[in-house]
mmCIF file of C-alpha atoms in Angstrom:
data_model
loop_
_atom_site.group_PDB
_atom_site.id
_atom_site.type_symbol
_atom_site.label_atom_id
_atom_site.label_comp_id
_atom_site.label_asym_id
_atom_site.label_seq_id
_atom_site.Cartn_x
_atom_site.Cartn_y
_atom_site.Cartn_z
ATOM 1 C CA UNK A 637 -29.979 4.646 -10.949
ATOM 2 C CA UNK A 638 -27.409 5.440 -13.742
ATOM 3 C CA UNK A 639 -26.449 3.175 -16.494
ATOM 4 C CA UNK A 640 -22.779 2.409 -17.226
ATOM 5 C CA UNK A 641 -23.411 4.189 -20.442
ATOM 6 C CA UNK A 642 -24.418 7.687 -18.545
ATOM 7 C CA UNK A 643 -21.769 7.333 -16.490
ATOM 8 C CA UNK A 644 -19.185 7.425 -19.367
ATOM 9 C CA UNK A 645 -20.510 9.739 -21.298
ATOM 10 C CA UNK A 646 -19.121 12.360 -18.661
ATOM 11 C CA UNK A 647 -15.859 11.534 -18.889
ATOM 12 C CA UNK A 648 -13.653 13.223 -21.539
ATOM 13 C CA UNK A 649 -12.778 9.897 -23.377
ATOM 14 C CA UNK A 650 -11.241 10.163 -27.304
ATOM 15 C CA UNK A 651 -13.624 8.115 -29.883
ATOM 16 C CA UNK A 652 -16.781 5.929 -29.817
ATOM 17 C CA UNK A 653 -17.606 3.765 -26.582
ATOM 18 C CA UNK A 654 -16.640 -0.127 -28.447
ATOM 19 C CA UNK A 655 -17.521 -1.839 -24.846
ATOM 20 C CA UNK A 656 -17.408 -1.993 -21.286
ATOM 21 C CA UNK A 657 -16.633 -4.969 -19.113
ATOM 22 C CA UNK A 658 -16.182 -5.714 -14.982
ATOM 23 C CA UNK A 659 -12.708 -5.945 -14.322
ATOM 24 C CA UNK A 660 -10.759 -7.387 -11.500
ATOM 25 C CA UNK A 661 -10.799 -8.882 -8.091
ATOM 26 C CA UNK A 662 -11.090 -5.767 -5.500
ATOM 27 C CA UNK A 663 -12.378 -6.117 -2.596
ATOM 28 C CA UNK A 664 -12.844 -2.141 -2.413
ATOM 29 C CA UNK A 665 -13.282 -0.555 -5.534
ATOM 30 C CA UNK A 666 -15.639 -1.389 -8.407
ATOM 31 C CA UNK A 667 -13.429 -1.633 -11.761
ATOM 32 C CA UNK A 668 -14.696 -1.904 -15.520
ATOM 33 C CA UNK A 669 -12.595 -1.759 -18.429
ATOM 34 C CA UNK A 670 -13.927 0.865 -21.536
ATOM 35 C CA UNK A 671 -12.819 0.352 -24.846
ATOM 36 C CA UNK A 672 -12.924 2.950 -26.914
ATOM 37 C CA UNK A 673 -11.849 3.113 -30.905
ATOM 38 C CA UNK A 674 -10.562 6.616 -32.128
ATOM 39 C CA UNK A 675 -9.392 7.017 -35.671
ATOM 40 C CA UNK A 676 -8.699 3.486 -35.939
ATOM 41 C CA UNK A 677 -6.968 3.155 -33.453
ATOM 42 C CA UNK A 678 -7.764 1.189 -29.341
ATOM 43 C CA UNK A 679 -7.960 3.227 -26.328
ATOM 44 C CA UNK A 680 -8.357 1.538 -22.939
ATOM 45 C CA UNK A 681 -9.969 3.433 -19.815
ATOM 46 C CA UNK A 682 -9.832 2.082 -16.183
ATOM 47 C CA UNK A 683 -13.664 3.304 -15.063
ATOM 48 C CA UNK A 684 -13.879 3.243 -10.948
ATOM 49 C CA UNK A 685 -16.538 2.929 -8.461
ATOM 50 C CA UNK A 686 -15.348 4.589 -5.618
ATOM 51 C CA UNK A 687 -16.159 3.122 -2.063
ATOM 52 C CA UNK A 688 -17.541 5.743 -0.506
ATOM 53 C CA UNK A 689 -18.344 3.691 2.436
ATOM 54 C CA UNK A 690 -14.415 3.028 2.893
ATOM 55 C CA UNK A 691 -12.848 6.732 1.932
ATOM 56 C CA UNK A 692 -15.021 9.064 3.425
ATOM 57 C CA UNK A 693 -13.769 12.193 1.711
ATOM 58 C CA UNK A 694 -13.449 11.670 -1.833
ATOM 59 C CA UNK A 695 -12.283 15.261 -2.558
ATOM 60 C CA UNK A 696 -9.423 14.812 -0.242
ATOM 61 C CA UNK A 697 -8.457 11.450 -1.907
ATOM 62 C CA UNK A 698 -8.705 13.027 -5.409
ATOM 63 C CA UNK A 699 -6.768 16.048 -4.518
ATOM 64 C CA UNK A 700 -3.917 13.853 -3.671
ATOM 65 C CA UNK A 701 -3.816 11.185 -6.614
ATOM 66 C CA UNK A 702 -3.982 14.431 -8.886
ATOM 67 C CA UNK A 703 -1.305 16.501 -7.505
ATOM 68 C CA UNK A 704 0.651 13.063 -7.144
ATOM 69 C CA UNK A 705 0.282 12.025 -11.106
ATOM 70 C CA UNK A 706 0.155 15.103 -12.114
ATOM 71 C CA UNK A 707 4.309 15.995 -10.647
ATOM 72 C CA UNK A 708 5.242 12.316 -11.526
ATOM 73 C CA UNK A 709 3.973 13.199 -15.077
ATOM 74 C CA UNK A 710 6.114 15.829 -15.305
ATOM 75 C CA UNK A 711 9.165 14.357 -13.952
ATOM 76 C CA UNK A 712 8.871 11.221 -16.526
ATOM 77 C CA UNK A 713 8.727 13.798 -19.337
ATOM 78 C CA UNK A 714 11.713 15.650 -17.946
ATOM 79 C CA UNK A 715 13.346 12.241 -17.802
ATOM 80 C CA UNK A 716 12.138 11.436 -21.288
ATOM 81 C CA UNK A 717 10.137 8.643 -20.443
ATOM 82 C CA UNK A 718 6.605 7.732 -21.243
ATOM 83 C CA UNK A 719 3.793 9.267 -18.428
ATOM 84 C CA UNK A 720 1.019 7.526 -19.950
ATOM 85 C CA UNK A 721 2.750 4.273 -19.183
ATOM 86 C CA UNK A 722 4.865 5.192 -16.026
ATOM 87 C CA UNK A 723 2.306 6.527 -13.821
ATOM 88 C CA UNK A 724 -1.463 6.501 -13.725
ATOM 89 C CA UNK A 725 -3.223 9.574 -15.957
ATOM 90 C CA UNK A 726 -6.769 9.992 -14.363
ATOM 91 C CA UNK A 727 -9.447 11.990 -17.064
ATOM 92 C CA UNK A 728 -11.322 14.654 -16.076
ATOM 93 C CA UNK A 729 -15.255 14.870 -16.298
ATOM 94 C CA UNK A 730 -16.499 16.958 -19.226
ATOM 95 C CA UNK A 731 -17.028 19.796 -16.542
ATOM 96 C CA UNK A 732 -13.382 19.656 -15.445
ATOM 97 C CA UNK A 733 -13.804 18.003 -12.165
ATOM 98 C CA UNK A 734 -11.839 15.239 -10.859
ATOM 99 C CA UNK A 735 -14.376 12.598 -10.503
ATOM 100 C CA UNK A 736 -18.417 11.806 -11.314
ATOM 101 C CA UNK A 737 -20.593 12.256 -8.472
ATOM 102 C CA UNK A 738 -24.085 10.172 -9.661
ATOM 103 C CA UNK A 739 -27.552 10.968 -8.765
ATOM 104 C CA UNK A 740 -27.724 7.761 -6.019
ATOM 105 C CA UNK A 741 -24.386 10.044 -4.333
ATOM 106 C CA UNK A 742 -22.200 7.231 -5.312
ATOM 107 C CA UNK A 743 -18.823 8.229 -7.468
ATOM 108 C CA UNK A 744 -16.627 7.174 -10.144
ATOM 109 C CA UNK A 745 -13.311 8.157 -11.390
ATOM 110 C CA UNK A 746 -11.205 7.288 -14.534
ATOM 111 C CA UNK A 747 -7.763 6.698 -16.007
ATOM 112 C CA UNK A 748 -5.840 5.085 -19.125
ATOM 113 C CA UNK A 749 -5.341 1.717 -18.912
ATOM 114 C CA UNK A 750 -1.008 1.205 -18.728
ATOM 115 C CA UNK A 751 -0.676 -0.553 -21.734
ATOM 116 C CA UNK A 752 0.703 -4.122 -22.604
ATOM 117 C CA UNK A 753 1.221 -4.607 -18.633
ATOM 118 C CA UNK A 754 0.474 -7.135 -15.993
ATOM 119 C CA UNK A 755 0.251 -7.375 -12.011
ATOM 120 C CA UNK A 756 1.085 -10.629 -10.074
ATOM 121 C CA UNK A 757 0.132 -11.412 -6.652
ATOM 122 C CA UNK A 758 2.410 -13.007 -5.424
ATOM 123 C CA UNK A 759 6.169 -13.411 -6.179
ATOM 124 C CA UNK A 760 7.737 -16.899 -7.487
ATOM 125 C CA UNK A 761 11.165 -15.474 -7.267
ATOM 126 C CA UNK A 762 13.183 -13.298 -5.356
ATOM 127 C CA UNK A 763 14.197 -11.717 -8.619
ATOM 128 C CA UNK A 764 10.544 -10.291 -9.497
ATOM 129 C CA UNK A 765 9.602 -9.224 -5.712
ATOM 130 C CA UNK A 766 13.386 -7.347 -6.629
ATOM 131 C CA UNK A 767 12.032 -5.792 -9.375
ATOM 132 C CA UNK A 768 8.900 -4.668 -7.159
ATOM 133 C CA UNK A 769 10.856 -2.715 -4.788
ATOM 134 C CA UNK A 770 12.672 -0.873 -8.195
ATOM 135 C CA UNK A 771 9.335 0.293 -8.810
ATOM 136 C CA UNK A 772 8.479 1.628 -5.322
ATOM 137 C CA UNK A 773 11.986 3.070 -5.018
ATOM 138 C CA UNK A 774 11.866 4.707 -7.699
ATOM 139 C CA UNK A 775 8.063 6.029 -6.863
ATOM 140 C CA UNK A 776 9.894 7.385 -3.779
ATOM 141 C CA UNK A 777 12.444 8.870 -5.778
ATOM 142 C CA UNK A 778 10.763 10.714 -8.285
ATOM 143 C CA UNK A 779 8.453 12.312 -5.649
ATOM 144 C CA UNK A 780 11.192 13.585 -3.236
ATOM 145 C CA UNK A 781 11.169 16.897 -4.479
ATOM 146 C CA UNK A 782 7.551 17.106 -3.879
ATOM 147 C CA UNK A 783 6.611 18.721 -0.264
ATOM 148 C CA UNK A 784 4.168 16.142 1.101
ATOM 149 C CA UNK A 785 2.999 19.288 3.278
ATOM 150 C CA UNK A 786 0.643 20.096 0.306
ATOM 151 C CA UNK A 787 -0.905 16.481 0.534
ATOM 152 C CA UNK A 788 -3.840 15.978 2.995
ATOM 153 C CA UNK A 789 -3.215 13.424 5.907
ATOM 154 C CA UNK A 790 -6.530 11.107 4.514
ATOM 155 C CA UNK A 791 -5.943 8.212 7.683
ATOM 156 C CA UNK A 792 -4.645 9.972 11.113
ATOM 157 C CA UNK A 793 -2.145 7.908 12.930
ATOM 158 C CA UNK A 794 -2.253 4.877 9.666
ATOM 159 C CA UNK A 795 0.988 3.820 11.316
ATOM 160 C CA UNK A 796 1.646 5.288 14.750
ATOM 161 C CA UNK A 797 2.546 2.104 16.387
ATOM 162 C CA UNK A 798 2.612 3.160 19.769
ATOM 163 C CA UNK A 799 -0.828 5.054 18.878
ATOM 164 C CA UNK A 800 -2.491 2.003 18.091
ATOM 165 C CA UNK A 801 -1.491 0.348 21.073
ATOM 166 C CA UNK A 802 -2.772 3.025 23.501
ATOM 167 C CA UNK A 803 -5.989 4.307 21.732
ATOM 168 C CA UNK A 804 -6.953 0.766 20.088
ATOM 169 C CA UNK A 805 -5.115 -2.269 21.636
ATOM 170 C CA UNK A 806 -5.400 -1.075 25.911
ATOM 171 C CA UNK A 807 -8.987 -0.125 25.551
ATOM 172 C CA UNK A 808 -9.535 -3.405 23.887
ATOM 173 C CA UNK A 809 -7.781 -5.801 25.833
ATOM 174 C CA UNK A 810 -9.555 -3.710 29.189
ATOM 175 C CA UNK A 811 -13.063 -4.310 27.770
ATOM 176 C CA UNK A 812 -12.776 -7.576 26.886
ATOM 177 C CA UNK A 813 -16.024 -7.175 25.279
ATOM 178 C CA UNK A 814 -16.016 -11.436 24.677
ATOM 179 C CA UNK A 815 -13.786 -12.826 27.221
ATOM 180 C CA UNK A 816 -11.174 -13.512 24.861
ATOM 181 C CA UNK A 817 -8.603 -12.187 26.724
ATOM 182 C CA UNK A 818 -7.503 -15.504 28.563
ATOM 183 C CA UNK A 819 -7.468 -17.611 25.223
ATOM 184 C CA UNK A 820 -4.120 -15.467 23.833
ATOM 185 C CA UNK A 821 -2.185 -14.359 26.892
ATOM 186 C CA UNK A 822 0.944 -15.403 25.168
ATOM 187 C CA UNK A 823 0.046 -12.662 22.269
ATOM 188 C CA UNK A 824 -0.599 -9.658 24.704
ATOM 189 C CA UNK A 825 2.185 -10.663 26.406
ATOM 190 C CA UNK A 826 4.698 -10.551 23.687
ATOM 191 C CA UNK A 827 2.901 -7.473 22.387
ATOM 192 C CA UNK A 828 3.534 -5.746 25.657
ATOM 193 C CA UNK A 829 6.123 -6.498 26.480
ATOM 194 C CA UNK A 830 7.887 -4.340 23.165
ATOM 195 C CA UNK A 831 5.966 -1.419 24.344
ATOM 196 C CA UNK A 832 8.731 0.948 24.727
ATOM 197 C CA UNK A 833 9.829 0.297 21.237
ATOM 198 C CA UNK A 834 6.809 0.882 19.530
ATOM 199 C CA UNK A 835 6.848 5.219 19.433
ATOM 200 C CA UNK A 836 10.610 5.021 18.119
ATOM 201 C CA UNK A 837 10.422 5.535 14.865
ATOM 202 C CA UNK A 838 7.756 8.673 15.883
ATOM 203 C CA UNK A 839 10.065 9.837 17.919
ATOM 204 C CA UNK A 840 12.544 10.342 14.696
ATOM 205 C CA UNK A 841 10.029 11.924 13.539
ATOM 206 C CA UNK A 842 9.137 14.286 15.967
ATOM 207 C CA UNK A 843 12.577 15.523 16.718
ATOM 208 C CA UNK A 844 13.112 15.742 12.974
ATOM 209 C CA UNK A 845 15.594 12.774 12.620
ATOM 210 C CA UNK A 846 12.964 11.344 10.092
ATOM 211 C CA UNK A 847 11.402 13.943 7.531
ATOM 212 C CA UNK A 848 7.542 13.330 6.350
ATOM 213 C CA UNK A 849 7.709 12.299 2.633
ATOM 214 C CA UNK A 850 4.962 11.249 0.235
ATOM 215 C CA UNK A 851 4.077 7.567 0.606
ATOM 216 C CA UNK A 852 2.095 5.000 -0.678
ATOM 217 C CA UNK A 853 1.009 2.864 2.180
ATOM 218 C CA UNK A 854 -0.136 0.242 0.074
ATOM 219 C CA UNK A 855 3.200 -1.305 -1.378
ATOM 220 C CA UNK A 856 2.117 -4.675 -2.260
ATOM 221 C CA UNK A 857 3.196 -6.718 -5.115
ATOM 222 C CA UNK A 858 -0.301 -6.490 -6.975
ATOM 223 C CA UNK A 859 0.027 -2.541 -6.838
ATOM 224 C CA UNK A 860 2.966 -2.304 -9.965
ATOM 225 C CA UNK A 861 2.386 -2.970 -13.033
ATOM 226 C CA UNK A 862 4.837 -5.267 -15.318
ATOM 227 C CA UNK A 863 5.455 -4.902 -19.042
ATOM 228 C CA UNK A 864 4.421 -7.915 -20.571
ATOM 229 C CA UNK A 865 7.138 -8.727 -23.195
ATOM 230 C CA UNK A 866 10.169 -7.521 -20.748
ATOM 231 C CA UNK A 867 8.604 -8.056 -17.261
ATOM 232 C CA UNK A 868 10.614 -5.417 -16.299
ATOM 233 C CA UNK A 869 8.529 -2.696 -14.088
ATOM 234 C CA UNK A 870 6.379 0.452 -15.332
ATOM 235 C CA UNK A 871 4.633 1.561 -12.719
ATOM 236 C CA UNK A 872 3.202 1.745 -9.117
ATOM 237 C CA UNK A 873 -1.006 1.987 -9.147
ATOM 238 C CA UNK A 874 -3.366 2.238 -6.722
ATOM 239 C CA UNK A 875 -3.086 5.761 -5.345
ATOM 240 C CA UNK A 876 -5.974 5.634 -3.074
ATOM 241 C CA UNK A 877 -4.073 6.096 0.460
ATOM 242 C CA UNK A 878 -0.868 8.275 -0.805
ATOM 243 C CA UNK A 879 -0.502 10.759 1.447
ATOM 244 C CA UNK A 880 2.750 12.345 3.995
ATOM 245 C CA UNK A 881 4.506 9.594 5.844
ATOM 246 C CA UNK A 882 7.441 7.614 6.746
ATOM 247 C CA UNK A 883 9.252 6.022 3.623
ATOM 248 C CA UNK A 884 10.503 3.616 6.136
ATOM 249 C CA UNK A 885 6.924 1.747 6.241
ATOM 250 C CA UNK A 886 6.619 1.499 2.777
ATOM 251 C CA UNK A 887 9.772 -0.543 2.578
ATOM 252 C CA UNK A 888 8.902 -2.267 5.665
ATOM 253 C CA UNK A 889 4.867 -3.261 5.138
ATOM 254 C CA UNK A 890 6.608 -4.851 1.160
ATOM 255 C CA UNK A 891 9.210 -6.674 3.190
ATOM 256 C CA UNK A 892 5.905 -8.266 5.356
ATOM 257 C CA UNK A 893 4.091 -8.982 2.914
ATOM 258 C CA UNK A 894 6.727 -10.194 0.289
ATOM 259 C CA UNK A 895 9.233 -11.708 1.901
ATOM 260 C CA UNK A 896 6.783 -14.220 4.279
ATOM 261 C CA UNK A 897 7.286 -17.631 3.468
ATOM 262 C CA UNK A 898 3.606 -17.602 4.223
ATOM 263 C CA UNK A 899 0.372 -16.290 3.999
ATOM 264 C CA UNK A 900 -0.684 -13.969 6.837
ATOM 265 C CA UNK A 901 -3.434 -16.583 7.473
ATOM 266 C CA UNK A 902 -1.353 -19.567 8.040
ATOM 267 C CA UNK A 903 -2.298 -21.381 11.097
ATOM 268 C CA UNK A 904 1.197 -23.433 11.008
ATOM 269 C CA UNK A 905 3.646 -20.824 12.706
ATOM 270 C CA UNK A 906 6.719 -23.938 12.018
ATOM 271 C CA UNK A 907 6.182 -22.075 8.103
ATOM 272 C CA UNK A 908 5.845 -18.714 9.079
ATOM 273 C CA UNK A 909 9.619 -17.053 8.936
ATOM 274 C CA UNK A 910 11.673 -13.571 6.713
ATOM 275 C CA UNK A 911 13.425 -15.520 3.584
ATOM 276 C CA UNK A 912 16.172 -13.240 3.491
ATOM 277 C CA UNK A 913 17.052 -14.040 -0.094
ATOM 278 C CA UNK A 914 13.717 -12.036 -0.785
ATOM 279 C CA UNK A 915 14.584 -9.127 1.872
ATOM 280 C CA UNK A 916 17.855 -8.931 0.142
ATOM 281 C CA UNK A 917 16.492 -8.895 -3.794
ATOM 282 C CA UNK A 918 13.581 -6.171 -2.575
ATOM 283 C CA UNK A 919 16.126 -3.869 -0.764
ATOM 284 C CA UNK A 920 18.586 -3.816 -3.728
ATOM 285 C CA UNK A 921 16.097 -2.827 -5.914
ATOM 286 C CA UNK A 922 14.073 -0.286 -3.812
ATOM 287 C CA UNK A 923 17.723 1.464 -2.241
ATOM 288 C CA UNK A 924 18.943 1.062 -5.908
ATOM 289 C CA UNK A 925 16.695 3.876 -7.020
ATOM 290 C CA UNK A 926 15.930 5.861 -3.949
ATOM 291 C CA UNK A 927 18.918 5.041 -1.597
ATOM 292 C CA UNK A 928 20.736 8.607 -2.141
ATOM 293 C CA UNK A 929 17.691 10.457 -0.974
ATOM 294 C CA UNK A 930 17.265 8.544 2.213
ATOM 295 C CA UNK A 931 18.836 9.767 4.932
ATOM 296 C CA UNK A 932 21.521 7.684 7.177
ATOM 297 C CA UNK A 933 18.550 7.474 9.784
ATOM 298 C CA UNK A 934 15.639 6.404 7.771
ATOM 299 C CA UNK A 935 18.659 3.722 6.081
ATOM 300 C CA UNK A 936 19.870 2.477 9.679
ATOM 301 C CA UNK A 937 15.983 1.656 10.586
ATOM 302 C CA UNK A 938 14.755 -0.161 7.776
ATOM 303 C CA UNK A 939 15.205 -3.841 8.954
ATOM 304 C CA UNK A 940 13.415 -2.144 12.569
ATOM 305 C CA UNK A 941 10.753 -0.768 10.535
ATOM 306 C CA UNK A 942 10.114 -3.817 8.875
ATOM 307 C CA UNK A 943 9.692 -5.766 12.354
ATOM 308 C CA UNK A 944 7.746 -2.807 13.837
ATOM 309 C CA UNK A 945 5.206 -2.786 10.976
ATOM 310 C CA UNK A 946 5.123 -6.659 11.108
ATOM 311 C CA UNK A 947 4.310 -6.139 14.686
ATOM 312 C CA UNK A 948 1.634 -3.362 14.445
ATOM 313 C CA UNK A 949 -0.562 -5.966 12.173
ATOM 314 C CA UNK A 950 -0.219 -8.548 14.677
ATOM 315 C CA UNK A 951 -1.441 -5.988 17.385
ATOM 316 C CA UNK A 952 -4.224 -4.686 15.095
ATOM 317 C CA UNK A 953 -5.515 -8.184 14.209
ATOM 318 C CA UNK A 954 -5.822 -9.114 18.045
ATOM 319 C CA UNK A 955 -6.991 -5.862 18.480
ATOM 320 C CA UNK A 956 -9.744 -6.730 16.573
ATOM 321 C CA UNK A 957 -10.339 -10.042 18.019
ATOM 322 C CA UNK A 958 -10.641 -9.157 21.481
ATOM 323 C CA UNK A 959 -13.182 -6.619 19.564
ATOM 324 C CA UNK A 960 -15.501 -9.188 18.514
ATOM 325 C CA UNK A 961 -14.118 -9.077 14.686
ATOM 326 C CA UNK A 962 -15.994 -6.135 13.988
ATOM 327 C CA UNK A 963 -13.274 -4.643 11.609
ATOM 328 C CA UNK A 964 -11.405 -7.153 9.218
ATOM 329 C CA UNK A 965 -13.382 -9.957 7.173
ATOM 330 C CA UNK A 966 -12.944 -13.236 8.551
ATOM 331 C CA UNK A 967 -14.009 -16.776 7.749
ATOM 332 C CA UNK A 968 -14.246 -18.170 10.992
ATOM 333 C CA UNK A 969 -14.313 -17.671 14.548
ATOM 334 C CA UNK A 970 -10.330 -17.521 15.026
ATOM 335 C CA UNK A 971 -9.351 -16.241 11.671
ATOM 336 C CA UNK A 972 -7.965 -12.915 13.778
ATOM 337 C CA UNK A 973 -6.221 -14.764 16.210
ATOM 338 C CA UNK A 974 -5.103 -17.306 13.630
ATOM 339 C CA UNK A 975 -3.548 -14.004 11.934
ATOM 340 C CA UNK A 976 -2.426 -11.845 14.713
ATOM 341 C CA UNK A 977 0.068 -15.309 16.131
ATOM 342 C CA UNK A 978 1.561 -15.511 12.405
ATOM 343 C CA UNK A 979 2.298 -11.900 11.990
ATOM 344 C CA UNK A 980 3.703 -11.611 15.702
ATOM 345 C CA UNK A 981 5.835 -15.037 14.836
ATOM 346 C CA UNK A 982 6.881 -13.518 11.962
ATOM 347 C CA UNK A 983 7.868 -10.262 14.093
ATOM 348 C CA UNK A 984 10.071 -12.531 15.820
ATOM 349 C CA UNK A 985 11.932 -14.075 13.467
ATOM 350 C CA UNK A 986 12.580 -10.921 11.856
ATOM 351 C CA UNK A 987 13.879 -9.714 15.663
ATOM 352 C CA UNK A 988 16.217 -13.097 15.122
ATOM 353 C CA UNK A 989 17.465 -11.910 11.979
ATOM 354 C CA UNK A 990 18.121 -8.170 12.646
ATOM 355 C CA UNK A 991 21.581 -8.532 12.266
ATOM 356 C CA UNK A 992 21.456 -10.298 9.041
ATOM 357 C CA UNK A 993 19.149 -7.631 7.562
ATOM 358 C CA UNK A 994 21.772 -4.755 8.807
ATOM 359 C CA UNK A 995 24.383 -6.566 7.184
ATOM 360 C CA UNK A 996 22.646 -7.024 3.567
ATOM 361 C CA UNK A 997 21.910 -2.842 3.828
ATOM 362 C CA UNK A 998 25.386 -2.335 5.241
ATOM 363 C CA UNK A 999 26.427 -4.053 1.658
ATOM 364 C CA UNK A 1000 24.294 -2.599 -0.373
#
């Protein structure tokens, strides 16, 4: 196996290695820090262990986040800003390629460190998850000149709701593989009984109501990066599952995970609800910067996008239960269930509030 050490010396980092230090929480993704001093001065690398177990084709992946950063860079510099600091710059290997392949077949990428920033995750105020959906606004603003045809599709179907339901949730509820079935009848119940409204927003697609744009598909809080001093936002990270999609789920899967008043694994559905004051902060900021290159049918389904997606969890985490938990990580014999009822409770309160959340776009 490969020390650390090896493993940097491929990349083309500036100055002498100072140290290198485990970095992070991920459940995914192996992440050291590399400090590096060159002519005096402190450079900071991001060094990556890339799951191969969880992205299967690593040149795909790394074709993506390049071509991504890469027009992003370009676009800050035509704006005059800073695109070491505003997106992520990923270093090549010392034989030009976009990633380390070791001798055990496992690989490793890296990038600058975005200096004097922070992540949170989790918002204390309405005003910072705000300031969250400036920085994935603008993301989607900067990149809608950029023809997500020349992206590869890295996870078919990621968020074809009414795909999920025919090709994951049926065949699952019909096995039945541990007679689970008859402990959540409410939960298939509600979930089937919004069939028909589950291949809408494909449907906008498919007739070309909705164009395919470059998205995230990770838009959590924890994915932009704060400036320290100001706390104002530099930039969105974690590039890993960018790839053409529907802008409207990158609003929408923020707005479910940011504006809960709970966590997806609270058992207590009387605290599960949409604070609106939340909703309202994250679609200022995110239609703010990217409103004008929406169009009025991807604007009109935003709030429906954000139930949908709500909805689509729910589905896959009782999916998965009436699966045997074979896919998400649980803690204990209900966690899945336990998750799938909050996220469907929280689809429904977000169906009770659909004309609220019209009303604060409608303003906006």
């Amino acid at each position: 196996m490969e020390s650390l050490n090896s493993i940097l010396n491929q990349f083309k980092f500036d100055g002498e290695l100072v140290s290198c230090k485990e970095f992070g929480s991920g459940h995914i993704n192996k992440t050291y820090i590399a400090k590096y001093q060159n002519n005096g001065a402190e450079q900071r690398y991001v060094v990556q262990r890339v799951n191969g177990a969880v992205f299967k084709n690593i040149d795909e992946l790394m074709e993506n986040v390049f071509a991504v950063t890469s027009y992003l860079r370009q676009i800050i510099r035509e704006n005059g800003g800073d695109p070491d600091r505003e997106t992520l710059h990923y270093i090549r290997t010392k034989d030009g390629s976009k990633y380390y392949t070791c001798s055990d077949g496992s690989f490793y990428r890296a990038y600058i460190f975005v200096r004097n920033s922070i992540s949170y995750d989790s918002a204390d105020t309405p005003e910072l998850f705000g300031r969250s959906g400036v920085a994935f606004g603008r993301f989607q603003k900067m990149l809608s000149g950029f023809d997500s045809d020349k992206l590869y599709v890295t996870i078919p179907n990621f968020h074809n709701t009414i795909w999920r339901y025919e090709n994951e949730f049926s065949p699952a509820l019909k096995l039945d593989v541990k007679n689970r079935a008859d402990s959540c009848r409410e939960e298939i119940d509600f979930i089937n009984a919004r069939k028909e409204e589950m291949g809408r927003i494909e449907e906008f697609v498919q007739s070309g109501a909705i164009p395919l744009r470059v998205t995230h598909n990770d838009t959590k809080l924890n994915n932009v990066m704060f400036d320290k001093d100001t706390n104002e936002c530099v930039c969105v990270i974690d590039l890993d599952t960018v790839m053409p999609g529907v802008a409207l789920f990158d609003f929408a899967d923020a707005i479910r995970f940011g504006a809960s008043t709970a966590a997806e694994d609270e058992a207590d559905l009387s605290k599960v609800s949409l604070d609106l004051d939340y909703f309202k902060s994250y679609t200022e900021g995110f239609l703010g910067e990217c409103g004008d290159t929406l169009n009025e049918c991807e604007k009109a389904n935003l709030p429906f996008a954000a139930k949908l997606i709500t909805l689509e969890l729910g589905m896959r985490f009782l999916t998965d239960y009436l699966n045997g938990d074979i896919y998400f990580k649980t803690d204990y014999p209900e966690h899945n269930l336990v998750r799938a009822r909050n996220q469907l409770a929280l689809a429904r309160d977000m169906e009770n509030k659909l004309d609220e959340m019209n009303r604060i776009i409608g303003a906006i």
